[in-house]
XYZ file of C-alpha atoms in Angstrom:
540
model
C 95.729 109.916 76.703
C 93.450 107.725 76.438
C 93.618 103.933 77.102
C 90.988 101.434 76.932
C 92.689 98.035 76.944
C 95.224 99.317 79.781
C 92.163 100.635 81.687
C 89.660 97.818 81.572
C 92.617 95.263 82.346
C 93.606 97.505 85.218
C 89.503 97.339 86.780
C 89.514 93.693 86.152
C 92.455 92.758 88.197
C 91.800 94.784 90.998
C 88.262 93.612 90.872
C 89.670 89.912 91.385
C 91.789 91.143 93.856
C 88.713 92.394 95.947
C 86.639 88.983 95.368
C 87.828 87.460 98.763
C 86.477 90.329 100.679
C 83.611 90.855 98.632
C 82.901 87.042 98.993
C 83.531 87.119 102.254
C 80.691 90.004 103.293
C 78.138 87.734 101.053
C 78.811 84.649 102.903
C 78.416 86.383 106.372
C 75.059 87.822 105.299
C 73.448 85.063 104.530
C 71.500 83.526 107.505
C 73.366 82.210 110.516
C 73.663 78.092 110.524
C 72.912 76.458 113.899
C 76.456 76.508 114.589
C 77.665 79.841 114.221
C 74.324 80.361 116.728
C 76.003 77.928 119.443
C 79.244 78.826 119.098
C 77.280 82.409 120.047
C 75.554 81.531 122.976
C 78.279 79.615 124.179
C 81.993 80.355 123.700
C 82.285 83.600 121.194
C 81.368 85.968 124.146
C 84.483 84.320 126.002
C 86.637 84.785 122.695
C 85.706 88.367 122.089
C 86.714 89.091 125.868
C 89.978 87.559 125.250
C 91.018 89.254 121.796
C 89.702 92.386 123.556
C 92.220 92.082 126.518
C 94.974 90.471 124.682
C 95.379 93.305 121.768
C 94.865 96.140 124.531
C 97.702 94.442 126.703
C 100.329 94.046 123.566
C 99.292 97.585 122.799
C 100.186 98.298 126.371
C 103.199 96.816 126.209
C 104.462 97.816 122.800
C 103.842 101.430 123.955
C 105.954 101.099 127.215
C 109.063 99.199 125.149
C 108.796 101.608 121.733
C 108.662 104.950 123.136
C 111.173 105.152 125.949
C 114.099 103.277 123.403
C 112.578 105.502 120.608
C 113.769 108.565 122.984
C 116.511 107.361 124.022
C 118.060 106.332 120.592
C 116.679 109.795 119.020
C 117.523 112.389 121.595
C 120.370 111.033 123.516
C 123.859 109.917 123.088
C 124.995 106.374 124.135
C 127.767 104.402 123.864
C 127.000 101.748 120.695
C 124.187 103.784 119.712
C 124.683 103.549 115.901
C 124.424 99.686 116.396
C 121.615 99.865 119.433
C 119.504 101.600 116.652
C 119.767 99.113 114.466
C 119.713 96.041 116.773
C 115.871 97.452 118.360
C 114.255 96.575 115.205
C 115.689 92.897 114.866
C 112.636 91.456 117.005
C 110.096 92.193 113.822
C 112.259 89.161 111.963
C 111.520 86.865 114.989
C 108.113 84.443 114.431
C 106.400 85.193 117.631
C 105.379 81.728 117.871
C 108.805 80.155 117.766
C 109.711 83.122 120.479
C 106.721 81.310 122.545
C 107.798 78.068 122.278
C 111.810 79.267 123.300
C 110.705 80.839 126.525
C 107.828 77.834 127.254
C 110.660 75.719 127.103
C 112.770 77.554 129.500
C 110.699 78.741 131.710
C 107.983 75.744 132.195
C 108.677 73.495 135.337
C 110.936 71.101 133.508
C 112.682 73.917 132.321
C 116.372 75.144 133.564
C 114.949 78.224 134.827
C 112.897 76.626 137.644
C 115.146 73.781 137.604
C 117.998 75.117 138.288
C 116.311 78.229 140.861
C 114.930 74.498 142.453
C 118.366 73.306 142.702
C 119.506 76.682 144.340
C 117.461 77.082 146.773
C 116.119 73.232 147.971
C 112.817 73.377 146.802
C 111.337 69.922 146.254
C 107.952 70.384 144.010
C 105.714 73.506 142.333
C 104.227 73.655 145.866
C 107.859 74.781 148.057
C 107.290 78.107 145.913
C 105.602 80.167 143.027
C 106.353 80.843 139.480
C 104.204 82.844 137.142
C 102.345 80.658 134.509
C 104.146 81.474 130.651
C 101.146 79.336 128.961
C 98.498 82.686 129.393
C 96.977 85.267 127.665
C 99.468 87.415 129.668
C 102.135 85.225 128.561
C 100.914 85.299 124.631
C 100.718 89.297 125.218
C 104.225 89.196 126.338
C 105.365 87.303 123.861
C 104.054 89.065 121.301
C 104.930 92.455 122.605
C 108.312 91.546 122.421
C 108.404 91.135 118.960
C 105.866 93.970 117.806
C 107.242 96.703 119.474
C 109.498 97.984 116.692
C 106.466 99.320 115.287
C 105.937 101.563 117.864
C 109.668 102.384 118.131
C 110.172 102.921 114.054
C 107.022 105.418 114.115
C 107.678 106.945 117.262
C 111.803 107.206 116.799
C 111.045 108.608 113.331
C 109.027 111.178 114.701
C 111.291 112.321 117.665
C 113.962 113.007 114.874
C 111.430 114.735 112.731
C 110.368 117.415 115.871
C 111.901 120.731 115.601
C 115.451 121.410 117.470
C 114.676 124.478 118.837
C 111.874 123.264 120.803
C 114.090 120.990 123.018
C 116.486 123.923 123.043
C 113.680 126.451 124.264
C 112.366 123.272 127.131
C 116.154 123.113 128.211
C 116.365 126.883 128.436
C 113.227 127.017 130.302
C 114.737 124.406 133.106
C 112.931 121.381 131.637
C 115.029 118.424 132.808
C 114.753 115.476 129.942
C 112.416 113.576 131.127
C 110.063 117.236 131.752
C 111.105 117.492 127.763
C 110.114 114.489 127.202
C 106.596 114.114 128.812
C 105.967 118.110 127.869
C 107.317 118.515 124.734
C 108.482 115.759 122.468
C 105.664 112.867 123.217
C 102.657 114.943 122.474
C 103.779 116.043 119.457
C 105.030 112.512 118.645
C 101.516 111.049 119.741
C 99.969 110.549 116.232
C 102.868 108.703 114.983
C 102.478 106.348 117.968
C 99.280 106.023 117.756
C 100.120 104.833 113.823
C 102.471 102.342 115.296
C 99.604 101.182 117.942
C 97.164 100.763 115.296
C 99.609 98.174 113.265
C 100.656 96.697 116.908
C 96.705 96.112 117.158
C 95.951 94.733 113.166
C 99.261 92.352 113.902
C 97.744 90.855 117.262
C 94.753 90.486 115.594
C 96.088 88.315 112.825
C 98.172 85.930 115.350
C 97.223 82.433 115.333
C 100.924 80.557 115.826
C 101.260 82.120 119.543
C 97.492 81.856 120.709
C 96.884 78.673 119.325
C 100.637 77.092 120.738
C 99.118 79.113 124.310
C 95.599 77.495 124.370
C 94.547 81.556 124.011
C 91.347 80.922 122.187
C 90.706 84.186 119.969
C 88.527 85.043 117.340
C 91.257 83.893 114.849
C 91.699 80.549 116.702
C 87.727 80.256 116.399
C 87.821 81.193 112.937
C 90.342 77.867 112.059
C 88.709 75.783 114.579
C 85.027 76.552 112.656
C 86.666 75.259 109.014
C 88.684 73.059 109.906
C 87.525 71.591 112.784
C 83.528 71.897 111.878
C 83.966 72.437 108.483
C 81.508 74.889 108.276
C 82.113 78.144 105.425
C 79.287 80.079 106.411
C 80.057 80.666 110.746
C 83.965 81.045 109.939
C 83.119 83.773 107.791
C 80.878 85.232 109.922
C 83.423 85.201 112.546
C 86.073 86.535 110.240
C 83.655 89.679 109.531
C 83.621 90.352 112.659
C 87.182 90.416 112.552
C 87.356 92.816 109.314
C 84.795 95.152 111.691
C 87.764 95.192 113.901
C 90.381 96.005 111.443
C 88.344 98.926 109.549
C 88.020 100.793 112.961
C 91.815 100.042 113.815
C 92.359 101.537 110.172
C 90.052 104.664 110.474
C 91.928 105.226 113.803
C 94.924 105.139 111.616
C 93.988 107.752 108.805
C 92.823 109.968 111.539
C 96.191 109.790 113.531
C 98.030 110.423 110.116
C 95.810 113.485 109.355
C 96.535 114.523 112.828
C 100.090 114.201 112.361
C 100.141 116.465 109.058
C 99.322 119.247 110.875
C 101.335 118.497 114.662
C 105.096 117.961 112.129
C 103.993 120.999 109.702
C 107.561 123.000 109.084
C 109.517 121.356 111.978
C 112.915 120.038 110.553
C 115.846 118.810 112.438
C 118.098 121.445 112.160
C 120.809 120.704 114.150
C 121.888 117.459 115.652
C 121.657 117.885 119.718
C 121.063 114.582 122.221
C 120.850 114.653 126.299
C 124.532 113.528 127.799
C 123.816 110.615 129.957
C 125.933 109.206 132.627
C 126.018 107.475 135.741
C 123.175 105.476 136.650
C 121.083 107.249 133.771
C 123.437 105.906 130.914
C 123.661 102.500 132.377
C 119.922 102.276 133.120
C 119.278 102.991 129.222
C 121.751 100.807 128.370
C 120.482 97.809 129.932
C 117.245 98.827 128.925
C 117.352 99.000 125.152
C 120.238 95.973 125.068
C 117.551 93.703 127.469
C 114.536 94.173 124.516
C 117.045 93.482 121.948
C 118.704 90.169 124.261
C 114.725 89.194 125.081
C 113.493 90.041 121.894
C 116.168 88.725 119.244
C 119.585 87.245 120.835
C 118.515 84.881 123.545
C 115.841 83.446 120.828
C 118.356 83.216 117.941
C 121.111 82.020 119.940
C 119.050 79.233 121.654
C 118.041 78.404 118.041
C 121.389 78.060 116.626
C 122.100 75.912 119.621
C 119.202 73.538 118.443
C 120.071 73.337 114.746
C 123.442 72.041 115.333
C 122.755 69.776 118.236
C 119.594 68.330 115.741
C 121.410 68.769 112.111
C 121.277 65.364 111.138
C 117.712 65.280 111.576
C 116.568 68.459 110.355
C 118.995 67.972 107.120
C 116.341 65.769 105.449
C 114.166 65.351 101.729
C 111.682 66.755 104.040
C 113.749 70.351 104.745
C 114.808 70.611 100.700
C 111.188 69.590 99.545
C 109.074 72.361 101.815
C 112.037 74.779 101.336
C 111.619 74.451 97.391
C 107.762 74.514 98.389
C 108.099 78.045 100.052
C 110.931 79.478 97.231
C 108.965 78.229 94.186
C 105.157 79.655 95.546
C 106.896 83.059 97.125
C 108.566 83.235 93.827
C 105.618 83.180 91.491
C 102.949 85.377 94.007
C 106.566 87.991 94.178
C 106.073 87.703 89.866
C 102.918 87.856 89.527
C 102.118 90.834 91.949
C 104.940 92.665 90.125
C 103.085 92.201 86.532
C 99.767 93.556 88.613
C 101.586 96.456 89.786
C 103.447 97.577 86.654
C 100.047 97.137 84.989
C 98.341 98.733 87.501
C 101.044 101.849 87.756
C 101.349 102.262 84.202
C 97.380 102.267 83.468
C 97.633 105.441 86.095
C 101.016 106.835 84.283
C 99.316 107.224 80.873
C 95.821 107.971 81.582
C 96.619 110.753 83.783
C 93.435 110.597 85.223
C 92.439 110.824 89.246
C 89.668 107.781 89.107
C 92.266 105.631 87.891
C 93.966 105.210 91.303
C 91.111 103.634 92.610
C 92.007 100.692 91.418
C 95.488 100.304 92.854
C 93.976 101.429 95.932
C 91.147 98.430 95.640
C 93.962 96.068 94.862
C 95.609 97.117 98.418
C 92.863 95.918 100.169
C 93.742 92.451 101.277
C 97.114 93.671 103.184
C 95.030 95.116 105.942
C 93.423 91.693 106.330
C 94.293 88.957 108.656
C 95.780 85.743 107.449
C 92.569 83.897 108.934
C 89.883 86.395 107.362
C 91.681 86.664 104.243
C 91.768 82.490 103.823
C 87.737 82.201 104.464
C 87.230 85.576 101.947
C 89.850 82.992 99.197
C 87.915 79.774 100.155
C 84.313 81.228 99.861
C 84.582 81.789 95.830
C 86.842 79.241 95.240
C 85.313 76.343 96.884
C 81.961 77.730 94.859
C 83.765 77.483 91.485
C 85.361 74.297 92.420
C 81.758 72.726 92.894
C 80.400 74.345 90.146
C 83.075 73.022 87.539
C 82.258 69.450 89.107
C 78.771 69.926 88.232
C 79.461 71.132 84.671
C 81.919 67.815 84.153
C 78.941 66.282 85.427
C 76.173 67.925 83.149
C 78.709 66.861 80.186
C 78.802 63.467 80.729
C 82.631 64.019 82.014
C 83.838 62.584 85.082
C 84.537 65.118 88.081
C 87.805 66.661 88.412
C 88.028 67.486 91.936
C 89.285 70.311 93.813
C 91.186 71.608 90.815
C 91.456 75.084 93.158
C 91.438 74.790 96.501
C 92.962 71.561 96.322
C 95.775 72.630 94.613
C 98.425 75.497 95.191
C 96.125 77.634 93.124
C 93.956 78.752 96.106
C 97.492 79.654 98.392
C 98.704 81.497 95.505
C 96.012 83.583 94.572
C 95.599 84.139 99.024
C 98.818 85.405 99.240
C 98.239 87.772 96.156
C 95.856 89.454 97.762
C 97.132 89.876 101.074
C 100.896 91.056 99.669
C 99.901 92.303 96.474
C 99.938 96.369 98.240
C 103.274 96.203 98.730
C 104.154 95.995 94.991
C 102.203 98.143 94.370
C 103.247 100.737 96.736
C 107.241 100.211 95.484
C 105.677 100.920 92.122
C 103.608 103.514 92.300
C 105.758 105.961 94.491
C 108.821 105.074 91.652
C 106.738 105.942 88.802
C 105.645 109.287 90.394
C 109.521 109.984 90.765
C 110.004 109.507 86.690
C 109.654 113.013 84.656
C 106.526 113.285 82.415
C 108.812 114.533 80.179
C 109.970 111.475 79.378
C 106.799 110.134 78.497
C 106.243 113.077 75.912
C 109.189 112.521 74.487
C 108.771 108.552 74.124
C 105.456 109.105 72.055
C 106.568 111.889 69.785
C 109.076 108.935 68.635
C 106.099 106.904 68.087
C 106.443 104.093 70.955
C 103.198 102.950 71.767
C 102.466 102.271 75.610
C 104.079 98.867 75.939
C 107.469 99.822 74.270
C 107.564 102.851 76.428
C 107.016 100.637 79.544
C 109.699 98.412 78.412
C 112.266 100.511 77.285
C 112.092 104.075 79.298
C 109.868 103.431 82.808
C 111.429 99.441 83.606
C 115.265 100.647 83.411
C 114.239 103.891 85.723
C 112.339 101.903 88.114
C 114.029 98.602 88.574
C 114.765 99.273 92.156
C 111.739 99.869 93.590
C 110.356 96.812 91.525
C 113.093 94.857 93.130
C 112.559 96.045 96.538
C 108.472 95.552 95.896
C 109.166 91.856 94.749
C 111.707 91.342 97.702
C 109.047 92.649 100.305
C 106.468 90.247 98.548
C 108.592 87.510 98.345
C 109.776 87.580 102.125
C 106.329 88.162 103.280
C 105.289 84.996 101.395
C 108.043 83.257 103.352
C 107.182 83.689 106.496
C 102.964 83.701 106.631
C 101.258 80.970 108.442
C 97.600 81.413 109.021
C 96.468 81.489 105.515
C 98.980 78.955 104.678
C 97.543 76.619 107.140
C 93.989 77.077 106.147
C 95.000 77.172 102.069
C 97.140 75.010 101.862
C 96.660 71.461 99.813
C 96.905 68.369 101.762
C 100.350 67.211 102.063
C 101.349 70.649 100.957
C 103.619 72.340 103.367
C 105.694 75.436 103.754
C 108.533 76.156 105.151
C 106.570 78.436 108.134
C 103.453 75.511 108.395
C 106.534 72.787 108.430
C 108.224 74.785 111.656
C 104.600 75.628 113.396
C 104.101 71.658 113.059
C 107.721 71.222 115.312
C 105.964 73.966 117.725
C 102.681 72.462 118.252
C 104.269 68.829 118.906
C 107.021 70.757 121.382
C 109.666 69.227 118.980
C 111.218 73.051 117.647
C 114.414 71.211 118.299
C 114.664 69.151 115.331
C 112.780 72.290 113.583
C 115.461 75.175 114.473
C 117.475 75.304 111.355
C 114.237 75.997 108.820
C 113.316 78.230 111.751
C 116.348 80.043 111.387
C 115.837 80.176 107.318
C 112.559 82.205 108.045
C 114.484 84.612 110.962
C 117.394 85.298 108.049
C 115.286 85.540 105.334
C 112.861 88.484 107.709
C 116.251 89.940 108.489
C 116.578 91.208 104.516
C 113.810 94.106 104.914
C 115.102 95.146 108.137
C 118.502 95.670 106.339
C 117.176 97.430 103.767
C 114.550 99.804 106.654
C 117.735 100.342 108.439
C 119.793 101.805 105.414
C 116.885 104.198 104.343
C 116.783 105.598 107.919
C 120.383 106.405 107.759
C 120.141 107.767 104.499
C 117.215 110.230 105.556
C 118.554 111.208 109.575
C-alpha cells in the first residue's frame, strides 16, 4: 500500500532527528581554531588517559559486582532471594553524583568515618595515620560502579536463566563443584551477554559529567563543557565531542558483535527445569552479605542518609524555588514524552502500512541520538541551532526589523528538541515491537470497510497498543527527569531542572538542603525498575 504523505513525513522527522549528529561531524571538520590546538598540545592527552582508565576500571568493577550476584541470584537458592533479586537493580535509580557527594561527605576528614575511627583510636591529625583519598579517579570509578553494575547483572542474570538445565546437571554429574560450573560452564556461555552489559557500563561512564566534574576527574566530557561554556568556543567542543562519538560507535560495534555472538552460544537452550546450588554455612552467609552489601552501598545507605537530610532541611528545601523547577522538569518531560510518542506512532504506522523493508530505516535513523552522550548530543543541538538563531537575527536585520534574540537556544526550545533526540528510541522501540504484535488481519479488514490510514490508526492500532505507548512515554518521560549534562549545557539562563537544581546543591557541598528534590529524581527512576522487575518475573 502505498503512502506518500505518511512516507515523506516519516523521512523528514527522522532526518531532523539526525541534524545534531550530522551538525555535529560538519562542525568538527572544519579546521581546528587555535584553541582546540592548545587544549591538544597541552591537556587533551592527560584527559584521554583519564577517560581511558576510568571507563576500563568501572568496567572492571561492574564485571566483578554483576556476575558473581547474577550467579548467585540465578543458580542458587537463598534465603530472601525473591526480594534480593529485586533489590540488586535499585542502584540504576541512584544519580551517581548525589552517591559521590553521600560518601565524600562521610568519608572526607571532617567526616564521621575518620572522625569517629580518630576518636577511637587517639589519633590527633591526617598525619597519626592513613586513609584512602574518595576525591579520585579511583574514587569516581567506584562510585560509579556502584550504581552501573545492574547492567551487567540484568544481562548476565538473564542469561544464566536462559542456559540449558541439563548442562549444569551433566557439570554436577561429572564432579564439577559450583564454582568449577560456574567458571567451566555457565560464564562462557553467558560471556556475550556480559559483554552487552560492559558495553552500556562503558557508553554510561562515558556520558558522566555530575561525578567527574563534583571529583575534579577531568574527562573528555568535562573538557567538552569546560570548551563552551567556559571558552565559548562551538567549533573545539565539537571536535572533542567527535572524538567522543568515535568512542561510542566502537563501544556499539562491540555490542552488535557480542549480540550476534550470543544468537548462536543461547540457540535451543531453554530452562527446563528449575534447579539452584543449596548453600549453607559460610557459603550462604558469604553470598548473603555479598549481594545485601551492593544493595546497602549501592541504594540503602544513600537513600537513607537522604531521607535523613530532607527532613532535618524541610523548611528550606520546601520553597517557590522546589515547586517552580519541579513544574520546570514535569511540564518539559511532559511535552518531549508527547511529542516523541506522535514521532513514534508516525514513524510505526508509516512502516505498518507500507509494508516495505527501506521504511525502517527511518525509525532506526531516529534512534540515533540515544547512543549519544548528554555532552556530545548538546554541542550536535547547539551547532544548528545557534546557526539558525543568527541567521533569523540577520534576516530581522535585512528587513528593517529589530533582532529577536536567541529565540532557540535561548529558550526551552533548544532543551526540548535535545532531549528528543537523545530519548526519542525508546518510543519508538515500545512502538514498534507493539505494532509487530497486532495481526495484519486487522489491517485488511479495516480498509475493506473503507477507513483510510488515520481512522485505522485511531480506532483499531491506538486501543491495541496503548500499553506499550504508555510504557514508551513513561520511559521518555523519566529519562527526561533525571538527565543533567545536556540540561546543563541547553538549558536557558535562569532555566533550571529539577536534576541541574540538585547538581547545583552538589557542587556547592550543600546536598543537604537539596535531598528532598534529590529524592523526587531517586522515586521517580524507581518507576522503570518496577516495571523491569515485573517483566522478569513474568518471563522466569
Amino acid at each position: 500500500m502505498k503512502r506518500p504523505g505518511w512516507t515523506v513525513g516519516s523521512w523528514a522527522l527522522a532526518l531532523l532527528l539526525t541534524l545534531p549528529v550530522m551538525a555535529l561531524l560538519y562542525e568538527a571538520l572544519l579546521p581546528a581554531e587555535d584553541l582546540f590546538r592548545h587544549l591538544w598540545s597541552t591537556v587533551l592527552p592527560a584527559y584521554i588517559n583519564n577517560t581511558f582508565w576510568l571507563v576500563l576500571l568501572v568496567m572492571v568493577f561492574s564485571l566483578l559486582c554483576g556476575v558473581p550476584a547474577a550467579w548467585l541470584m540465578a543458580m542458587c537458592e537463598l534465603p530472601g532471594k525473591r526480594w534480593l533479586q529485586w533489590a540488586l537493580i535499585l542502584p540504576l535509580a541512584m544519580p551517581s553524583y548525589i552517591v559521590a557527594f553521600v560518601y565524600t561527605d562521610l568519608l572526607d576528614f571532617s567526616g564521621p568515618v575518620q572522625a569517629t575511627l580518630r576518636q577511637w583510636f587517639g589519633w590527633q591529625s591526617a598525619a597519626d595515620y592513613y586513609f584512602p583519598p574518595i576525591r579520585t579517579l579511583g574514587g569516581a570509578a567506584l562510585m560509579l560502579g556502584l550504581v552501573l553494575y545492574p547492567y551487567v547483572y540484568l544481562l548476565a542474570r538473564t542469561a544464566f536463566l536462559e542456559q540449558s538445565t541439563s548442562l549444569i546437571q551433566s557439570s554436577r554429574l561429572l564432579g564439577c563443584t559450583p564454582w568449577q560450573s560456574f567458571r567451566r560452564v555457565s560464564l562462557p556461555l553467558a560471556r556475550p551477554s556480559i559483554a552487552v552489559g560492559l558495553s552500556l557500563v562503558a557508553m554510561e561512564t562515558l556520558a558522566d559529567f555530575g561525578t567527574v566534574n563534583f571529583f575534579a576527574v577531568n574527562t573528555l566530557t568535562t573538557a567538552v563543557y569546560d570548551t563552551w561554556l567556559g571558552y565559548g568556543s562551538l567549533n573545539a567542543a565539537a571536535k572533542i565531542a567527535a572524538m567522543m562519538l568515535l568512542v561510542v560507535m566502537l563501544l556499539l560495534s562491540f555490542e552488535r558483535i557480542s549480540r550476534k555472538r550470543q544468537q548462536v552460544f543461547q540457540k535451543g537452550m531453554g530452562h527446563e527445569q528449575e534447579t539452584g546450588y543449596q548453600l549453607s554455612g559460610v557459603s550462604k552467609w558469604g553470598a548473603l552479605v555479598f549481594c545485601w552489601g551492593l544493595v546497602l552501598v549501592g541504594f540503602l545507605l544513600p537513600f537513607v542518609i537522604l531521607c535523613y537530610h530532607a527532613i532535618h532541611y524541610f523548611e528550606q528545601a520546601w520553597n517557590a524555588r522546589f515547586f517552580e523547577y519541579s513544574m520546570n522538569s514535569l511540564v518539559l518531560s511532559t511535552l518531549v514524552a508527547g511529542l516523541a510518542l506522535l514521532i513514534a506512532l508516525l514513524l510505526g504506522m508509516t512502516h505498518r502500512l507500507t509494508g516495505k523493508t527501506y521504511t525502517v530505516l527511518p525509525m532506526r535513523l531516529a534512534s540515533m541520538g540515544y547512543a549519544l552522550p548528554g555532552t556530545v548530543l548538546a554541542i550536535g543541538v547547539l551547532v544548528p541551532l545557534t546557526s539558525l538563531d543568527f541567521a533569523i537575527n540577520d534576516l530581522a536585520l535585512w528587513l528593517g526589523m529589530s533582532e529577536p534574540g536567541l529565540l532557540l537556544t535561548g529558550t526551552m526550545t533548544a532543551i526540548a528538541f535535545g532531549y528528543l533526540v537523545r530519548f526519542g528510541a525508546m518510543a519508538v522501540g515500545a512502538v514498534e515491537s507493539s505494532i509487530g504484535k497486532v495481526s495484519p488481519s486487522l489491517d485488511m479488514v479495516t480498509q475493506t470497510m473503507g477507513y483510510g490510514p488515520g481512522a485505522m490508526m485511531m480506532k483499531v492500532h491506538m486501543p491495541l497498543i496503548r500499553k506499550g505507548m504508555l510504557a514508551g512515554a513513561l520511559l521518555v518521560f523519566i529519562e527526561c527527569m533525571k538527565e543533567l549534562p545536556a540540561a546543563l549545557l541547553l538549558r536557558p539562563f535562569n532555566f533550571q531542572t529539577l536534576a541541574t537544581y540538585v547538581y547545583q546543591f552538589v557542587s556547592d557541598e550543600q546536598l543537604e538542603v537539596g535531598a528532598l528534590p534529590a529524592i523526587v529524581i531517586v522515586l521517580v527512576g524507581l518507576i522503570p525498575l518496577i516495571f523491569l522487575n515485573r517483566s522478569l518475573e513474568q518471563h522466569h
